[in-house]
Amino acid sequence: MKSRVIVVTGTPGTGKTSLCRYIVNRNKDWIHLDLGRFAAEANAITGYDYSLETGIVDMSILKKALRKHVSNSVEEGVRLLIDGHYAAEVSPAEYVNYCLVLRCRPDVLWRRLRSVKGYGEEKARRNVESEITDYCYLMAKLHFKRKRIVQLDTTGVSVGKTYIRFMECYREGFRCKGDVVDWVDFLLRNPGKMSFLFR
Ligand SMILES: Nc1ncnc2c1ncn2[C@@H]1O[C@H](COP(=O)(O)OP(=O)(O)OP(=O)(O)O)[C@@H](O)[C@H]1O
Ligand SMILES: [Mg+2]
């Protein structure tokens, strides 16, 4: 089997882990690497940021451990999904075949982060702002210049439907069109959906 390394990135709450779990549950030859867990196992978490309510990751420790792990996985010929909102920044680009960026409309993402994930207001707001400014997509473009990058919008879509679209893209070698989102334009057209920004 030909090895494949796919980075699955996107703002927290866009559904990366839900999708990756769905993929590995249905395809036994795929492996899901959750970067948060991997960073903890690699002893790359060096502290805690109380304002952001998140662990502080030593990027150089993480990058080194990840490079070794990915290189071994490629030698073993596995299909690897690297899942994390900072996956584009830390994954070894030379081993990465494709990058998937999951997206979610800001007002819907706000509700997912606040109600489902239980994020505090400040943490939820910062993450939604990252989504509005395309942060993960920009990072993917920056780090995977010559790779195929596809965005999929998960707003109002089940994980199963996103899975079907992902598999179609995968079979086409990520030559599919994916979705183009413009959340600034959406918010300008729907100012009522912006209220979470002013709480
Ligand atoms: N396609 C989807 N449609 C609707 N809801 C979804 C979808 N994908 C995920 N969700 C919901 O959004 C929540 C967040 O999903 P998930 O934990 O997979 O996000 P994540 O991108 O892995 O976030 P993090 O970066 O924090 O790990 C989940 O509780 C899930 O039920
Ligand atoms: Mg996750």
PDB file of C-alpha atoms and ligand atoms in Angstrom:
ATOM      1  CA  MET A   1       0.000   0.000   0.000  1.00  0.00           C
ATOM      2  CA  LYS A   2       1.227   3.448  -0.906  1.00  0.00           C
ATOM      3  CA  SER A   3       1.689   5.604   2.168  1.00  0.00           C
ATOM      4  CA  ARG A   4      -0.379   8.760   2.418  1.00  0.00           C
ATOM      5  CA  VAL A   5      -0.017  11.581   4.938  1.00  0.00           C
ATOM      6  CA  ILE A   6      -2.943  13.989   5.247  1.00  0.00           C
ATOM      7  CA  VAL A   7      -2.975  17.014   7.497  1.00  0.00           C
ATOM      8  CA  VAL A   8      -6.466  17.730   8.859  1.00  0.00           C
ATOM      9  CA  THR A   9      -6.496  21.234  10.221  1.00  0.00           C
ATOM     10  CA  GLY A  10      -9.042  23.942  11.060  1.00  0.00           C
ATOM     11  CA  THR A  11     -10.110  26.122  13.965  1.00  0.00           C
ATOM     12  CA  PRO A  12     -11.035  24.208  17.154  1.00  0.00           C
ATOM     13  CA  GLY A  13     -14.641  23.009  16.902  1.00  0.00           C
ATOM     14  CA  THR A  14     -14.724  22.695  13.109  1.00  0.00           C
ATOM     15  CA  GLY A  15     -14.916  18.908  13.483  1.00  0.00           C
ATOM     16  CA  LYS A  16     -11.408  17.576  12.788  1.00  0.00           C
ATOM     17  CA  THR A  17     -11.433  14.874  15.468  1.00  0.00           C
ATOM     18  CA  SER A  18     -15.038  13.878  14.740  1.00  0.00           C
ATOM     19  CA  LEU A  19     -14.142  13.410  11.053  1.00  0.00           C
ATOM     20  CA  CYS A  20     -10.859  11.558  11.716  1.00  0.00           C
ATOM     21  CA  ARG A  21     -12.594   9.148  14.109  1.00  0.00           C
ATOM     22  CA  TYR A  22     -15.302   8.564  11.536  1.00  0.00           C
ATOM     23  CA  ILE A  23     -12.644   7.802   8.896  1.00  0.00           C
ATOM     24  CA  VAL A  24     -10.621   5.337  11.011  1.00  0.00           C
ATOM     25  CA  ASN A  25     -13.775   3.572  12.244  1.00  0.00           C
ATOM     26  CA  ARG A  26     -14.671   2.764   8.653  1.00  0.00           C
ATOM     27  CA  ASN A  27     -11.200   2.244   7.137  1.00  0.00           C
ATOM     28  CA  LYS A  28      -8.961  -0.050   9.129  1.00  0.00           C
ATOM     29  CA  ASP A  29      -5.800   0.921   7.228  1.00  0.00           C
ATOM     30  CA  TRP A  30      -5.976   4.578   8.312  1.00  0.00           C
ATOM     31  CA  ILE A  31      -4.322   5.910  11.454  1.00  0.00           C
ATOM     32  CA  HIS A  32      -5.491   8.957  13.395  1.00  0.00           C
ATOM     33  CA  LEU A  33      -2.827  11.048  15.090  1.00  0.00           C
ATOM     34  CA  ASP A  34      -4.382  13.594  17.478  1.00  0.00           C
ATOM     35  CA  LEU A  35      -1.725  16.279  17.878  1.00  0.00           C
ATOM     36  CA  GLY A  36      -2.876  17.257  21.385  1.00  0.00           C
ATOM     37  CA  ARG A  37      -2.365  13.708  22.617  1.00  0.00           C
ATOM     38  CA  PHE A  38       0.826  13.263  20.627  1.00  0.00           C
ATOM     39  CA  ALA A  39       2.287  16.464  22.130  1.00  0.00           C
ATOM     40  CA  ALA A  40       1.542  15.181  25.650  1.00  0.00           C
ATOM     41  CA  GLU A  41       3.099  11.774  24.923  1.00  0.00           C
ATOM     42  CA  ALA A  42       6.168  13.455  23.390  1.00  0.00           C
ATOM     43  CA  ASN A  43       6.589  15.589  26.570  1.00  0.00           C
ATOM     44  CA  ALA A  44       6.183  18.720  24.439  1.00  0.00           C
ATOM     45  CA  ILE A  45       3.696  20.390  26.814  1.00  0.00           C
ATOM     46  CA  THR A  46       5.746  22.710  28.973  1.00  0.00           C
ATOM     47  CA  GLY A  47       3.138  24.736  30.851  1.00  0.00           C
ATOM     48  CA  TYR A  48      -0.407  26.070  30.954  1.00  0.00           C
ATOM     49  CA  ASP A  49      -1.752  29.348  29.564  1.00  0.00           C
ATOM     50  CA  TYR A  50      -4.517  30.362  31.971  1.00  0.00           C
ATOM     51  CA  SER A  51      -5.844  33.210  29.799  1.00  0.00           C
ATOM     52  CA  LEU A  52      -6.278  30.910  26.790  1.00  0.00           C
ATOM     53  CA  GLU A  53      -7.161  27.879  28.972  1.00  0.00           C
ATOM     54  CA  THR A  54      -4.760  25.681  27.036  1.00  0.00           C
ATOM     55  CA  GLY A  55      -1.446  23.859  27.340  1.00  0.00           C
ATOM     56  CA  ILE A  56       1.744  25.576  26.153  1.00  0.00           C
ATOM     57  CA  VAL A  57       3.471  23.478  23.512  1.00  0.00           C
ATOM     58  CA  ASP A  58       7.217  23.536  22.848  1.00  0.00           C
ATOM     59  CA  MET A  59       7.021  23.576  19.049  1.00  0.00           C
ATOM     60  CA  SER A  60      10.604  22.445  18.463  1.00  0.00           C
ATOM     61  CA  ILE A  61      10.193  19.347  20.685  1.00  0.00           C
ATOM     62  CA  LEU A  62       6.882  18.568  18.995  1.00  0.00           C
ATOM     63  CA  LYS A  63       8.211  19.085  15.459  1.00  0.00           C
ATOM     64  CA  LYS A  64      11.185  16.810  16.084  1.00  0.00           C
ATOM     65  CA  ALA A  65       9.105  13.998  17.592  1.00  0.00           C
ATOM     66  CA  LEU A  66       6.474  14.345  14.856  1.00  0.00           C
ATOM     67  CA  ARG A  67       9.027  14.228  12.043  1.00  0.00           C
ATOM     68  CA  LYS A  68      10.408  10.968  13.409  1.00  0.00           C
ATOM     69  CA  HIS A  69       6.954   9.486  13.852  1.00  0.00           C
ATOM     70  CA  VAL A  70       5.753  10.510  10.377  1.00  0.00           C
ATOM     71  CA  SER A  71       8.947   9.254   8.741  1.00  0.00           C
ATOM     72  CA  ASN A  72       8.482   5.840  10.434  1.00  0.00           C
ATOM     73  CA  SER A  73       4.819   5.777   9.395  1.00  0.00           C
ATOM     74  CA  VAL A  74       5.739   6.491   5.781  1.00  0.00           C
ATOM     75  CA  GLU A  75       8.279   3.640   5.831  1.00  0.00           C
ATOM     76  CA  GLU A  76       5.579   1.341   7.200  1.00  0.00           C
ATOM     77  CA  GLY A  77       3.294   2.421   4.341  1.00  0.00           C
ATOM     78  CA  VAL A  78       0.376   3.569   6.491  1.00  0.00           C
ATOM     79  CA  ARG A  79      -2.259   6.206   5.784  1.00  0.00           C
ATOM     80  CA  LEU A  80      -1.901   8.847   8.420  1.00  0.00           C
ATOM     81  CA  LEU A  81      -4.280  11.647   9.410  1.00  0.00           C
ATOM     82  CA  ILE A  82      -2.539  14.391  11.409  1.00  0.00           C
ATOM     83  CA  ASP A  83      -5.328  16.195  13.301  1.00  0.00           C
ATOM     84  CA  GLY A  84      -4.710  19.558  14.957  1.00  0.00           C
ATOM     85  CA  HIS A  85      -5.430  23.261  14.631  1.00  0.00           C
ATOM     86  CA  TYR A  86      -1.675  23.912  14.423  1.00  0.00           C
ATOM     87  CA  ALA A  87      -0.951  20.787  12.332  1.00  0.00           C
ATOM     88  CA  ALA A  88       0.162  22.875   9.320  1.00  0.00           C
ATOM     89  CA  GLU A  89       2.825  24.652  11.374  1.00  0.00           C
ATOM     90  CA  VAL A  90       4.376  21.500  12.875  1.00  0.00           C
ATOM     91  CA  SER A  91       3.970  18.736  10.283  1.00  0.00           C
ATOM     92  CA  PRO A  92       7.015  17.887   8.129  1.00  0.00           C
ATOM     93  CA  ALA A  93       5.907  19.280   4.739  1.00  0.00           C
ATOM     94  CA  GLU A  94       8.083  16.930   2.663  1.00  0.00           C
ATOM     95  CA  TYR A  95       6.080  13.914   3.924  1.00  0.00           C
ATOM     96  CA  VAL A  96       2.655  15.532   3.626  1.00  0.00           C
ATOM     97  CA  ASN A  97       0.606  14.634   0.540  1.00  0.00           C
ATOM     98  CA  TYR A  98      -2.564  16.636   1.102  1.00  0.00           C
ATOM     99  CA  CYS A  99      -4.075  19.113   3.496  1.00  0.00           C
ATOM    100  CA  LEU A 100      -7.728  19.322   4.488  1.00  0.00           C
ATOM    101  CA  VAL A 101      -8.946  22.522   6.164  1.00  0.00           C
ATOM    102  CA  LEU A 102     -12.320  22.224   7.886  1.00  0.00           C
ATOM    103  CA  ARG A 103     -14.402  25.396   8.155  1.00  0.00           C
ATOM    104  CA  CYS A 104     -17.478  26.457  10.089  1.00  0.00           C
ATOM    105  CA  ARG A 105     -19.584  29.623   9.896  1.00  0.00           C
ATOM    106  CA  PRO A 106     -18.651  31.952  12.784  1.00  0.00           C
ATOM    107  CA  ASP A 107     -22.055  32.085  14.519  1.00  0.00           C
ATOM    108  CA  VAL A 108     -22.412  28.287  14.335  1.00  0.00           C
ATOM    109  CA  LEU A 109     -18.831  27.780  15.504  1.00  0.00           C
ATOM    110  CA  TRP A 110     -19.507  30.126  18.428  1.00  0.00           C
ATOM    111  CA  ARG A 111     -22.387  27.896  19.543  1.00  0.00           C
ATOM    112  CA  ARG A 112     -20.321  24.709  19.098  1.00  0.00           C
ATOM    113  CA  LEU A 113     -17.477  26.133  21.174  1.00  0.00           C
ATOM    114  CA  ARG A 114     -19.675  27.614  23.919  1.00  0.00           C
ATOM    115  CA  SER A 115     -22.336  24.904  24.237  1.00  0.00           C
ATOM    116  CA  VAL A 116     -20.701  21.700  23.034  1.00  0.00           C
ATOM    117  CA  LYS A 117     -17.072  22.254  24.011  1.00  0.00           C
ATOM    118  CA  GLY A 118     -17.813  24.455  27.037  1.00  0.00           C
ATOM    119  CA  TYR A 119     -15.265  27.134  26.103  1.00  0.00           C
ATOM    120  CA  GLY A 120     -15.273  30.384  28.090  1.00  0.00           C
ATOM    121  CA  GLU A 121     -16.278  33.569  26.239  1.00  0.00           C
ATOM    122  CA  GLU A 122     -12.748  34.876  25.713  1.00  0.00           C
ATOM    123  CA  LYS A 123     -11.394  31.571  24.421  1.00  0.00           C
ATOM    124  CA  ALA A 124     -14.415  31.062  22.146  1.00  0.00           C
ATOM    125  CA  ARG A 125     -14.136  34.623  20.793  1.00  0.00           C
ATOM    126  CA  ARG A 126     -10.435  34.268  19.979  1.00  0.00           C
ATOM    127  CA  ASN A 127     -11.063  31.042  18.127  1.00  0.00           C
ATOM    128  CA  VAL A 128     -14.001  32.433  16.168  1.00  0.00           C
ATOM    129  CA  GLU A 129     -11.861  35.439  15.202  1.00  0.00           C
ATOM    130  CA  SER A 130      -9.216  33.023  13.880  1.00  0.00           C
ATOM    131  CA  GLU A 131     -11.912  31.338  11.810  1.00  0.00           C
ATOM    132  CA  ILE A 132     -13.124  34.685  10.411  1.00  0.00           C
ATOM    133  CA  THR A 133      -9.577  35.633   9.384  1.00  0.00           C
ATOM    134  CA  ASP A 134      -8.874  32.230   7.713  1.00  0.00           C
ATOM    135  CA  TYR A 135      -5.929  31.609  10.064  1.00  0.00           C
ATOM    136  CA  CYS A 136      -5.608  27.829   9.561  1.00  0.00           C
ATOM    137  CA  TYR A 137      -6.088  28.131   5.796  1.00  0.00           C
ATOM    138  CA  LEU A 138      -3.379  30.805   5.617  1.00  0.00           C
ATOM    139  CA  MET A 139      -1.027  28.591   7.632  1.00  0.00           C
ATOM    140  CA  ALA A 140      -1.733  25.692   5.272  1.00  0.00           C
ATOM    141  CA  LYS A 141      -0.967  27.887   2.240  1.00  0.00           C
ATOM    142  CA  LEU A 142       2.224  29.101   3.887  1.00  0.00           C
ATOM    143  CA  HIS A 143       3.578  25.693   4.880  1.00  0.00           C
ATOM    144  CA  PHE A 144       2.322  23.531   2.002  1.00  0.00           C
ATOM    145  CA  LYS A 145       3.041  25.782  -0.962  1.00  0.00           C
ATOM    146  CA  ARG A 146       2.987  23.135  -3.661  1.00  0.00           C
ATOM    147  CA  LYS A 147       0.546  20.697  -2.063  1.00  0.00           C
ATOM    148  CA  ARG A 148      -3.118  20.275  -2.747  1.00  0.00           C
ATOM    149  CA  ILE A 149      -5.165  22.013  -0.053  1.00  0.00           C
ATOM    150  CA  VAL A 150      -8.926  21.537   0.101  1.00  0.00           C
ATOM    151  CA  GLN A 151     -11.384  23.322   2.365  1.00  0.00           C
ATOM    152  CA  LEU A 152     -14.696  21.746   3.420  1.00  0.00           C
ATOM    153  CA  ASP A 153     -17.423  23.736   5.151  1.00  0.00           C
ATOM    154  CA  THR A 154     -19.018  21.715   7.984  1.00  0.00           C
ATOM    155  CA  THR A 155     -21.730  24.299   8.791  1.00  0.00           C
ATOM    156  CA  GLY A 156     -25.051  22.469   9.202  1.00  0.00           C
ATOM    157  CA  VAL A 157     -23.547  19.302   7.726  1.00  0.00           C
ATOM    158  CA  SER A 158     -23.358  15.923   9.465  1.00  0.00           C
ATOM    159  CA  VAL A 159     -19.999  14.268  10.069  1.00  0.00           C
ATOM    160  CA  GLY A 160     -21.154  11.453   7.754  1.00  0.00           C
ATOM    161  CA  LYS A 161     -21.730  13.889   4.907  1.00  0.00           C
ATOM    162  CA  THR A 162     -18.330  15.509   5.458  1.00  0.00           C
ATOM    163  CA  TYR A 163     -16.821  12.004   5.396  1.00  0.00           C
ATOM    164  CA  ILE A 164     -18.426  11.253   2.023  1.00  0.00           C
ATOM    165  CA  ARG A 165     -17.066  14.500   0.593  1.00  0.00           C
ATOM    166  CA  PHE A 166     -13.616  13.810   2.078  1.00  0.00           C
ATOM    167  CA  MET A 167     -13.485  10.318   0.530  1.00  0.00           C
ATOM    168  CA  GLU A 168     -14.501  11.730  -2.869  1.00  0.00           C
ATOM    169  CA  CYS A 169     -11.669  14.256  -2.615  1.00  0.00           C
ATOM    170  CA  TYR A 170      -9.234  11.577  -1.521  1.00  0.00           C
ATOM    171  CA  ARG A 171     -10.104   9.309  -4.451  1.00  0.00           C
ATOM    172  CA  GLU A 172      -9.506  12.244  -6.796  1.00  0.00           C
ATOM    173  CA  GLY A 173      -6.081  12.888  -5.272  1.00  0.00           C
ATOM    174  CA  PHE A 174      -7.451  16.077  -3.694  1.00  0.00           C
ATOM    175  CA  ARG A 175      -8.175  17.531  -7.142  1.00  0.00           C
ATOM    176  CA  CYS A 176     -11.735  18.308  -6.006  1.00  0.00           C
ATOM    177  CA  LYS A 177     -12.898  21.905  -5.702  1.00  0.00           C
ATOM    178  CA  GLY A 178     -13.884  21.972  -2.061  1.00  0.00           C
ATOM    179  CA  ASP A 179     -15.557  25.062  -0.606  1.00  0.00           C
ATOM    180  CA  VAL A 180     -14.550  28.699  -0.767  1.00  0.00           C
ATOM    181  CA  VAL A 181     -15.699  30.610   2.290  1.00  0.00           C
ATOM    182  CA  ASP A 182     -15.698  34.334   3.004  1.00  0.00           C
ATOM    183  CA  TRP A 183     -16.918  34.895   6.552  1.00  0.00           C
ATOM    184  CA  VAL A 184     -16.282  38.659   6.494  1.00  0.00           C
ATOM    185  CA  ASP A 185     -18.622  38.931   3.522  1.00  0.00           C
ATOM    186  CA  PHE A 186     -21.161  36.673   5.269  1.00  0.00           C
ATOM    187  CA  LEU A 187     -21.097  38.852   8.407  1.00  0.00           C
ATOM    188  CA  LEU A 188     -21.416  42.053   6.373  1.00  0.00           C
ATOM    189  CA  ARG A 189     -24.519  40.606   4.722  1.00  0.00           C
ATOM    190  CA  ASN A 190     -25.868  39.222   8.018  1.00  0.00           C
ATOM    191  CA  PRO A 191     -24.934  41.756  10.716  1.00  0.00           C
ATOM    192  CA  GLY A 192     -27.373  40.118  13.148  1.00  0.00           C
ATOM    193  CA  LYS A 193     -25.097  37.065  13.240  1.00  0.00           C
ATOM    194  CA  MET A 194     -22.214  39.159  14.582  1.00  0.00           C
ATOM    195  CA  SER A 195     -23.628  39.715  18.075  1.00  0.00           C
ATOM    196  CA  PHE A 196     -21.257  37.210  19.718  1.00  0.00           C
ATOM    197  CA  LEU A 197     -18.343  39.496  18.847  1.00  0.00           C
ATOM    198  CA  PHE A 198     -19.648  42.317  21.070  1.00  0.00           C
ATOM    199  CA  ARG A 199     -20.516  40.476  24.264  1.00  0.00           C
TER     200      ARG A 199
HETATM  201  N1  LIG B   1     -19.746  18.177  10.426  1.00  0.00           N
HETATM  202  C1  LIG B   1     -20.272  18.516  11.615  1.00  0.00           C
HETATM  203  N2  LIG B   1     -21.517  18.981  11.705  1.00  0.00           N
HETATM  204  C2  LIG B   1     -22.038  19.334  12.872  1.00  0.00           C
HETATM  205  N3  LIG B   1     -21.413  19.259  14.040  1.00  0.00           N
HETATM  206  C3  LIG B   1     -20.199  18.795  14.014  1.00  0.00           C
HETATM  207  C4  LIG B   1     -19.562  18.416  12.806  1.00  0.00           C
HETATM  208  N4  LIG B   1     -18.350  18.004  13.103  1.00  0.00           N
HETATM  209  C5  LIG B   1     -18.236  18.137  14.430  1.00  0.00           C
HETATM  210  N5  LIG B   1     -19.343  18.605  14.959  1.00  0.00           N
HETATM  211  C6  LIG B   1     -19.587  18.876  16.344  1.00  0.00           C
HETATM  212  O1  LIG B   1     -18.736  19.913  16.749  1.00  0.00           O
HETATM  213  C7  LIG B   1     -18.065  19.535  17.939  1.00  0.00           C
HETATM  214  C8  LIG B   1     -16.581  19.793  17.794  1.00  0.00           C
HETATM  215  O2  LIG B   1     -16.021  18.774  16.992  1.00  0.00           O
HETATM  216  P1  LIG B   1     -14.525  18.223  17.207  1.00  0.00           P
HETATM  217  O3  LIG B   1     -14.204  17.978  18.623  1.00  0.00           O
HETATM  218  O4  LIG B   1     -14.427  17.073  16.262  1.00  0.00           O
HETATM  219  O5  LIG B   1     -13.703  19.474  16.695  1.00  0.00           O
HETATM  220  P2  LIG B   1     -12.120  19.644  16.536  1.00  0.00           P
HETATM  221  O6  LIG B   1     -11.952  20.370  15.259  1.00  0.00           O
HETATM  222  O7  LIG B   1     -11.440  18.338  16.673  1.00  0.00           O
HETATM  223  O8  LIG B   1     -11.756  20.615  17.740  1.00  0.00           O
HETATM  224  P3  LIG B   1     -10.371  20.718  18.586  1.00  0.00           P
HETATM  225  O9  LIG B   1      -9.388  21.465  17.725  1.00  0.00           O
HETATM  226  O10 LIG B   1     -10.769  21.513  19.792  1.00  0.00           O
HETATM  227  O11 LIG B   1      -9.927  19.339  18.929  1.00  0.00           O
HETATM  228  C9  LIG B   1     -18.371  18.092  18.229  1.00  0.00           C
HETATM  229  O12 LIG B   1     -19.049  17.998  19.460  1.00  0.00           O
HETATM  230  C10 LIG B   1     -19.260  17.633  17.108  1.00  0.00           C
HETATM  231  O13 LIG B   1     -20.437  17.012  17.591  1.00  0.00           O
HETATM  232 MG    MG B   2      -9.996  17.680  18.080  1.00  0.00          MG
END
